[in-house]
Amino acid sequence: AEAAAQDEHRRRLAAEVTIMAGDLRRLETATEPPLRLDGLRARLAGALASLPLLMRRAGAGADAGAVPGLRDALVRRDWRSMRAGLRALQDTHPFDARALLPAEATPERLRVGEAIHRQACAGCHDAPPAETRLPALNLFEEAKRMPREEFAARLLLGVRGDRSTAYRNPFSDLELAALIATYEHGEPAAVAAPRSPMTAGQKPRGP
């Protein structure tokens, strides 16, 4: 059990570094509104604040020495140095998304993914507000515009549960794979928003 827990910490660390690299890429292109760019900088600052703890939990505390340089690069907006630092961490902690990336979008997989999206995601992501620092963007569009591994990492760390799940993602790898299949191959118009939102941590019931 202890080994499995540390493996999960390693996966979460690798996912976080992958997400940070994606946020940095969006900052570098600077094609988004100023408010969202400000939100990306704030999110990177928050990720760097928690990164040493993630590293210690993953048994990679020695890598925390890279964090001050990344913080300094963020403050100076030295994207080149920050990109190099994150790339080094990605090389050391590659994110293995194979368990989350569906090989094919089977009807059953799409059915499960659509049910989860309808009950847990649609309420916020289908009509994201424009004037906010970190909007809940449309997941169908996001799945098509970013690398698959990055999108999988964002789903893994971005979904939050409640106290019963220690606020961690309440969905299994198979359920997340079904969600990804839905966002990659499903039709947004066919997945209607729920009449009442699902409680955090609650899973959709079967038919």
PDB file of C-alpha atoms in Angstrom:
ATOM      1  CA  ALA A   1       0.000   0.000   0.000  1.00  0.00           C
ATOM      2  CA  GLU A   2       2.828   2.377   0.843  1.00  0.00           C
ATOM      3  CA  ALA A   3       4.523   1.705  -2.500  1.00  0.00           C
ATOM      4  CA  ALA A   4       1.252   2.282  -4.348  1.00  0.00           C
ATOM      5  CA  ALA A   5       0.744   5.568  -2.514  1.00  0.00           C
ATOM      6  CA  GLN A   6       4.210   6.771  -3.460  1.00  0.00           C
ATOM      7  CA  ASP A   7       3.622   5.747  -7.068  1.00  0.00           C
ATOM      8  CA  GLU A   8       0.502   7.918  -7.053  1.00  0.00           C
ATOM      9  CA  HIS A   9       2.483  10.817  -5.566  1.00  0.00           C
ATOM     10  CA  ARG A  10       5.012  10.416  -8.378  1.00  0.00           C
ATOM     11  CA  ARG A  11       2.233  10.451 -10.943  1.00  0.00           C
ATOM     12  CA  ARG A  12       0.709  13.575  -9.426  1.00  0.00           C
ATOM     13  CA  LEU A  13       4.094  15.321  -9.389  1.00  0.00           C
ATOM     14  CA  ALA A  14       4.663  14.461 -13.051  1.00  0.00           C
ATOM     15  CA  ALA A  15       1.151  15.660 -13.917  1.00  0.00           C
ATOM     16  CA  GLU A  16       1.715  18.952 -12.098  1.00  0.00           C
ATOM     17  CA  VAL A  17       4.949  19.622 -13.958  1.00  0.00           C
ATOM     18  CA  THR A  18       3.196  18.814 -17.252  1.00  0.00           C
ATOM     19  CA  ILE A  19       0.416  21.286 -16.449  1.00  0.00           C
ATOM     20  CA  MET A  20       2.919  23.971 -15.464  1.00  0.00           C
ATOM     21  CA  ALA A  21       4.706  23.559 -18.793  1.00  0.00           C
ATOM     22  CA  GLY A  22       1.361  23.942 -20.559  1.00  0.00           C
ATOM     23  CA  ASP A  23       0.517  27.102 -18.616  1.00  0.00           C
ATOM     24  CA  LEU A  24       3.925  28.526 -19.461  1.00  0.00           C
ATOM     25  CA  ARG A  25       3.359  27.793 -23.144  1.00  0.00           C
ATOM     26  CA  ARG A  26       0.135  29.794 -23.017  1.00  0.00           C
ATOM     27  CA  LEU A  27       1.961  32.661 -21.323  1.00  0.00           C
ATOM     28  CA  GLU A  28       4.660  32.647 -23.971  1.00  0.00           C
ATOM     29  CA  THR A  29       2.207  32.807 -26.857  1.00  0.00           C
ATOM     30  CA  ALA A  30       0.320  35.652 -25.097  1.00  0.00           C
ATOM     31  CA  THR A  31      -2.747  35.252 -27.305  1.00  0.00           C
ATOM     32  CA  GLU A  32      -5.229  35.295 -24.423  1.00  0.00           C
ATOM     33  CA  PRO A  33      -6.792  38.338 -22.724  1.00  0.00           C
ATOM     34  CA  PRO A  34      -4.627  40.111 -20.105  1.00  0.00           C
ATOM     35  CA  LEU A  35      -6.895  38.962 -17.283  1.00  0.00           C
ATOM     36  CA  ARG A  36      -6.354  35.298 -18.184  1.00  0.00           C
ATOM     37  CA  LEU A  37      -2.604  35.786 -18.553  1.00  0.00           C
ATOM     38  CA  ASP A  38      -2.598  37.261 -15.062  1.00  0.00           C
ATOM     39  CA  GLY A  39      -4.485  34.183 -13.867  1.00  0.00           C
ATOM     40  CA  LEU A  40      -1.916  31.878 -15.492  1.00  0.00           C
ATOM     41  CA  ARG A  41       0.927  33.674 -13.721  1.00  0.00           C
ATOM     42  CA  ALA A  42      -0.932  33.374 -10.416  1.00  0.00           C
ATOM     43  CA  ARG A  43      -1.556  29.672 -10.996  1.00  0.00           C
ATOM     44  CA  LEU A  44       2.111  29.059 -11.781  1.00  0.00           C
ATOM     45  CA  ALA A  45       3.100  30.905  -8.603  1.00  0.00           C
ATOM     46  CA  GLY A  46       0.734  28.711  -6.598  1.00  0.00           C
ATOM     47  CA  ALA A  47       2.039  25.544  -8.246  1.00  0.00           C
ATOM     48  CA  LEU A  48       5.625  26.508  -7.445  1.00  0.00           C
ATOM     49  CA  ALA A  49       4.650  27.108  -3.822  1.00  0.00           C
ATOM     50  CA  SER A  50       3.353  23.545  -3.458  1.00  0.00           C
ATOM     51  CA  LEU A  51       5.920  21.844  -5.684  1.00  0.00           C
ATOM     52  CA  PRO A  52       8.495  21.124  -2.929  1.00  0.00           C
ATOM     53  CA  LEU A  53       5.840  19.271  -0.902  1.00  0.00           C
ATOM     54  CA  LEU A  54       4.820  17.222  -3.945  1.00  0.00           C
ATOM     55  CA  MET A  55       8.463  16.369  -4.518  1.00  0.00           C
ATOM     56  CA  ARG A  56       8.986  15.221  -0.937  1.00  0.00           C
ATOM     57  CA  ARG A  57       5.883  13.030  -1.054  1.00  0.00           C
ATOM     58  CA  ALA A  58       7.109  11.509  -4.303  1.00  0.00           C
ATOM     59  CA  GLY A  59      10.520  10.762  -2.815  1.00  0.00           C
ATOM     60  CA  ALA A  60      12.127  13.419  -4.989  1.00  0.00           C
ATOM     61  CA  GLY A  61      12.951  16.022  -2.366  1.00  0.00           C
ATOM     62  CA  ALA A  62      16.387  16.582  -3.858  1.00  0.00           C
ATOM     63  CA  ASP A  63      14.747  18.137  -6.919  1.00  0.00           C
ATOM     64  CA  ALA A  64      13.291  20.950  -4.810  1.00  0.00           C
ATOM     65  CA  GLY A  65      16.538  22.826  -5.390  1.00  0.00           C
ATOM     66  CA  ALA A  66      15.206  23.752  -8.830  1.00  0.00           C
ATOM     67  CA  VAL A  67      12.202  25.615  -7.436  1.00  0.00           C
ATOM     68  CA  PRO A  68      13.871  28.924  -6.365  1.00  0.00           C
ATOM     69  CA  GLY A  69      15.259  29.394  -9.869  1.00  0.00           C
ATOM     70  CA  LEU A  70      11.817  28.771 -11.368  1.00  0.00           C
ATOM     71  CA  ARG A  71      10.245  31.254  -8.974  1.00  0.00           C
ATOM     72  CA  ASP A  72      12.834  33.863  -9.890  1.00  0.00           C
ATOM     73  CA  ALA A  73      12.274  33.262 -13.604  1.00  0.00           C
ATOM     74  CA  LEU A  74       8.514  33.692 -13.116  1.00  0.00           C
ATOM     75  CA  VAL A  75       8.966  36.987 -11.268  1.00  0.00           C
ATOM     76  CA  ARG A  76      11.313  38.265 -13.978  1.00  0.00           C
ATOM     77  CA  ARG A  77       9.082  36.825 -16.710  1.00  0.00           C
ATOM     78  CA  ASP A  78      12.108  35.050 -18.079  1.00  0.00           C
ATOM     79  CA  TRP A  79      10.119  32.456 -19.982  1.00  0.00           C
ATOM     80  CA  ARG A  80      13.168  30.959 -21.667  1.00  0.00           C
ATOM     81  CA  SER A  81      14.828  30.077 -18.345  1.00  0.00           C
ATOM     82  CA  MET A  82      11.569  28.841 -16.910  1.00  0.00           C
ATOM     83  CA  ARG A  83      10.930  26.654 -19.933  1.00  0.00           C
ATOM     84  CA  ALA A  84      14.385  25.103 -19.596  1.00  0.00           C
ATOM     85  CA  GLY A  85      13.855  24.440 -15.885  1.00  0.00           C
ATOM     86  CA  LEU A  86      10.464  22.818 -16.408  1.00  0.00           C
ATOM     87  CA  ARG A  87      11.809  20.752 -19.288  1.00  0.00           C
ATOM     88  CA  ALA A  88      14.526  19.378 -17.010  1.00  0.00           C
ATOM     89  CA  LEU A  89      11.866  18.423 -14.442  1.00  0.00           C
ATOM     90  CA  GLN A  90       9.727  16.812 -17.133  1.00  0.00           C
ATOM     91  CA  ASP A  91      12.713  14.755 -18.261  1.00  0.00           C
ATOM     92  CA  THR A  92      13.224  13.598 -14.667  1.00  0.00           C
ATOM     93  CA  HIS A  93       9.512  13.104 -13.937  1.00  0.00           C
ATOM     94  CA  PRO A  94       7.771  12.168 -17.216  1.00  0.00           C
ATOM     95  CA  PHE A  95       4.000  11.907 -17.009  1.00  0.00           C
ATOM     96  CA  ASP A  96       2.767   8.471 -18.067  1.00  0.00           C
ATOM     97  CA  ALA A  97      -0.769   9.091 -19.301  1.00  0.00           C
ATOM     98  CA  ARG A  98      -1.321   5.706 -20.926  1.00  0.00           C
ATOM     99  CA  ALA A  99      -3.821   4.545 -18.307  1.00  0.00           C
ATOM    100  CA  LEU A 100      -5.922   7.658 -18.964  1.00  0.00           C
ATOM    101  CA  LEU A 101      -5.771   7.837 -22.760  1.00  0.00           C
ATOM    102  CA  PRO A 102      -8.401   5.622 -24.425  1.00  0.00           C
ATOM    103  CA  ALA A 103      -7.244   3.532 -27.363  1.00  0.00           C
ATOM    104  CA  GLU A 104     -10.686   3.884 -28.929  1.00  0.00           C
ATOM    105  CA  ALA A 105     -13.983   5.598 -28.238  1.00  0.00           C
ATOM    106  CA  THR A 106     -16.284   2.605 -27.730  1.00  0.00           C
ATOM    107  CA  PRO A 107     -20.047   3.187 -27.301  1.00  0.00           C
ATOM    108  CA  GLU A 108     -19.843   2.084 -23.651  1.00  0.00           C
ATOM    109  CA  ARG A 109     -16.932   4.410 -22.966  1.00  0.00           C
ATOM    110  CA  LEU A 110     -18.764   7.331 -24.531  1.00  0.00           C
ATOM    111  CA  ARG A 111     -21.905   6.509 -22.552  1.00  0.00           C
ATOM    112  CA  VAL A 112     -19.991   6.607 -19.270  1.00  0.00           C
ATOM    113  CA  GLY A 113     -18.079   9.748 -20.231  1.00  0.00           C
ATOM    114  CA  GLU A 114     -21.213  11.588 -21.312  1.00  0.00           C
ATOM    115  CA  ALA A 115     -22.941  10.696 -18.034  1.00  0.00           C
ATOM    116  CA  ILE A 116     -20.034  12.000 -15.967  1.00  0.00           C
ATOM    117  CA  HIS A 117     -19.769  15.187 -18.005  1.00  0.00           C
ATOM    118  CA  ARG A 118     -23.503  15.815 -17.823  1.00  0.00           C
ATOM    119  CA  GLN A 119     -23.635  15.425 -14.061  1.00  0.00           C
ATOM    120  CA  ALA A 120     -20.245  16.733 -12.919  1.00  0.00           C
ATOM    121  CA  CYS A 121     -18.738  19.057 -15.533  1.00  0.00           C
ATOM    122  CA  ALA A 122     -21.323  20.650 -17.817  1.00  0.00           C
ATOM    123  CA  GLY A 123     -22.667  23.131 -15.274  1.00  0.00           C
ATOM    124  CA  CYS A 124     -19.399  25.097 -15.210  1.00  0.00           C
ATOM    125  CA  HIS A 125     -17.540  24.142 -18.394  1.00  0.00           C
ATOM    126  CA  ASP A 126     -20.221  24.313 -21.088  1.00  0.00           C
ATOM    127  CA  ALA A 127     -20.714  28.074 -20.710  1.00  0.00           C
ATOM    128  CA  PRO A 128     -17.577  29.503 -19.044  1.00  0.00           C
ATOM    129  CA  PRO A 129     -17.658  33.176 -18.023  1.00  0.00           C
ATOM    130  CA  ALA A 130     -15.381  35.367 -20.111  1.00  0.00           C
ATOM    131  CA  GLU A 131     -14.334  37.952 -17.518  1.00  0.00           C
ATOM    132  CA  THR A 132     -12.438  35.856 -15.000  1.00  0.00           C
ATOM    133  CA  ARG A 133      -8.786  35.058 -14.379  1.00  0.00           C
ATOM    134  CA  LEU A 134      -9.096  31.282 -14.601  1.00  0.00           C
ATOM    135  CA  PRO A 135     -12.350  30.354 -16.346  1.00  0.00           C
ATOM    136  CA  ALA A 136     -13.658  26.797 -16.494  1.00  0.00           C
ATOM    137  CA  LEU A 137     -12.993  26.482 -20.229  1.00  0.00           C
ATOM    138  CA  ASN A 138     -15.008  24.333 -22.626  1.00  0.00           C
ATOM    139  CA  LEU A 139     -13.532  20.844 -22.272  1.00  0.00           C
ATOM    140  CA  PHE A 140     -14.471  19.687 -25.765  1.00  0.00           C
ATOM    141  CA  GLU A 141     -12.480  22.592 -27.214  1.00  0.00           C
ATOM    142  CA  GLU A 142      -9.584  22.151 -24.793  1.00  0.00           C
ATOM    143  CA  ALA A 143      -9.222  18.463 -25.658  1.00  0.00           C
ATOM    144  CA  LYS A 144      -8.724  19.368 -29.296  1.00  0.00           C
ATOM    145  CA  ARG A 145      -6.314  22.268 -28.826  1.00  0.00           C
ATOM    146  CA  MET A 146      -3.749  20.863 -26.378  1.00  0.00           C
ATOM    147  CA  PRO A 147      -1.508  17.774 -26.290  1.00  0.00           C
ATOM    148  CA  ARG A 148      -3.354  14.662 -25.080  1.00  0.00           C
ATOM    149  CA  GLU A 149      -0.931  14.058 -22.200  1.00  0.00           C
ATOM    150  CA  GLU A 150      -1.419  17.596 -20.913  1.00  0.00           C
ATOM    151  CA  PHE A 151      -5.200  17.330 -21.141  1.00  0.00           C
ATOM    152  CA  ALA A 152      -5.086  14.023 -19.236  1.00  0.00           C
ATOM    153  CA  ALA A 153      -2.898  15.619 -16.555  1.00  0.00           C
ATOM    154  CA  ARG A 154      -5.348  18.488 -16.170  1.00  0.00           C
ATOM    155  CA  LEU A 155      -8.271  16.107 -15.719  1.00  0.00           C
ATOM    156  CA  LEU A 156      -6.319  14.019 -13.218  1.00  0.00           C
ATOM    157  CA  LEU A 157      -5.473  16.986 -10.986  1.00  0.00           C
ATOM    158  CA  GLY A 158      -8.247  19.400 -11.903  1.00  0.00           C
ATOM    159  CA  VAL A 159     -11.260  17.394 -10.700  1.00  0.00           C
ATOM    160  CA  ARG A 160     -11.872  17.758  -6.973  1.00  0.00           C
ATOM    161  CA  GLY A 161     -13.936  15.605  -4.687  1.00  0.00           C
ATOM    162  CA  ASP A 162     -15.159  16.254  -1.147  1.00  0.00           C
ATOM    163  CA  ARG A 163     -14.064  15.208   2.349  1.00  0.00           C
ATOM    164  CA  SER A 164     -14.882  11.581   1.611  1.00  0.00           C
ATOM    165  CA  THR A 165     -12.154  11.555  -1.068  1.00  0.00           C
ATOM    166  CA  ALA A 166      -9.769  13.874   0.821  1.00  0.00           C
ATOM    167  CA  TYR A 167     -10.664  16.415  -1.891  1.00  0.00           C
ATOM    168  CA  ARG A 168      -8.914  14.272  -4.488  1.00  0.00           C
ATOM    169  CA  ASN A 169     -10.243  13.247  -7.861  1.00  0.00           C
ATOM    170  CA  PRO A 170     -13.203  10.900  -7.140  1.00  0.00           C
ATOM    171  CA  PHE A 171     -13.038   9.197 -10.528  1.00  0.00           C
ATOM    172  CA  SER A 172     -11.060   6.108 -11.487  1.00  0.00           C
ATOM    173  CA  ASP A 173      -8.600   5.962 -14.369  1.00  0.00           C
ATOM    174  CA  LEU A 174     -11.234   4.112 -16.414  1.00  0.00           C
ATOM    175  CA  GLU A 175     -13.781   6.852 -15.776  1.00  0.00           C
ATOM    176  CA  LEU A 176     -11.278   9.570 -16.658  1.00  0.00           C
ATOM    177  CA  ALA A 177     -10.439   7.670 -19.862  1.00  0.00           C
ATOM    178  CA  ALA A 178     -14.162   7.639 -20.670  1.00  0.00           C
ATOM    179  CA  LEU A 179     -14.305  11.407 -20.124  1.00  0.00           C
ATOM    180  CA  ILE A 180     -11.327  11.960 -22.414  1.00  0.00           C
ATOM    181  CA  ALA A 181     -12.919   9.775 -25.101  1.00  0.00           C
ATOM    182  CA  THR A 182     -16.060  11.893 -24.845  1.00  0.00           C
ATOM    183  CA  TYR A 183     -14.181  15.173 -25.168  1.00  0.00           C
ATOM    184  CA  GLU A 184     -12.136  13.898 -28.099  1.00  0.00           C
ATOM    185  CA  HIS A 185     -14.888  12.143 -30.042  1.00  0.00           C
ATOM    186  CA  GLY A 186     -18.259  13.127 -28.588  1.00  0.00           C
ATOM    187  CA  GLU A 187     -20.655  15.803 -29.776  1.00  0.00           C
ATOM    188  CA  PRO A 188     -21.007  18.714 -27.318  1.00  0.00           C
ATOM    189  CA  ALA A 189     -24.577  19.434 -28.368  1.00  0.00           C
ATOM    190  CA  ALA A 190     -25.572  15.856 -27.574  1.00  0.00           C
ATOM    191  CA  VAL A 191     -24.416  16.125 -23.965  1.00  0.00           C
ATOM    192  CA  ALA A 192     -26.969  18.340 -22.275  1.00  0.00           C
ATOM    193  CA  ALA A 193     -26.302  20.012 -18.936  1.00  0.00           C
ATOM    194  CA  PRO A 194     -27.971  18.415 -15.887  1.00  0.00           C
ATOM    195  CA  ARG A 195     -31.073  19.850 -14.315  1.00  0.00           C
ATOM    196  CA  SER A 196     -29.355  19.824 -10.930  1.00  0.00           C
ATOM    197  CA  PRO A 197     -25.562  19.746 -10.429  1.00  0.00           C
ATOM    198  CA  MET A 198     -23.919  16.710  -8.883  1.00  0.00           C
ATOM    199  CA  THR A 199     -22.537  17.004  -5.391  1.00  0.00           C
ATOM    200  CA  ALA A 200     -18.731  17.085  -5.300  1.00  0.00           C
ATOM    201  CA  GLY A 201     -17.350  13.609  -4.972  1.00  0.00           C
ATOM    202  CA  GLN A 202     -20.584  11.946  -6.099  1.00  0.00           C
ATOM    203  CA  LYS A 203     -20.467   9.638  -9.121  1.00  0.00           C
ATOM    204  CA  PRO A 204     -23.186   9.196 -11.738  1.00  0.00           C
ATOM    205  CA  ARG A 205     -25.405   6.161 -11.378  1.00  0.00           C
ATOM    206  CA  GLY A 206     -25.690   3.571 -14.094  1.00  0.00           C
ATOM    207  CA  PRO A 207     -28.833   3.170 -16.170  1.00  0.00           C
TER     208      PRO A 207
END
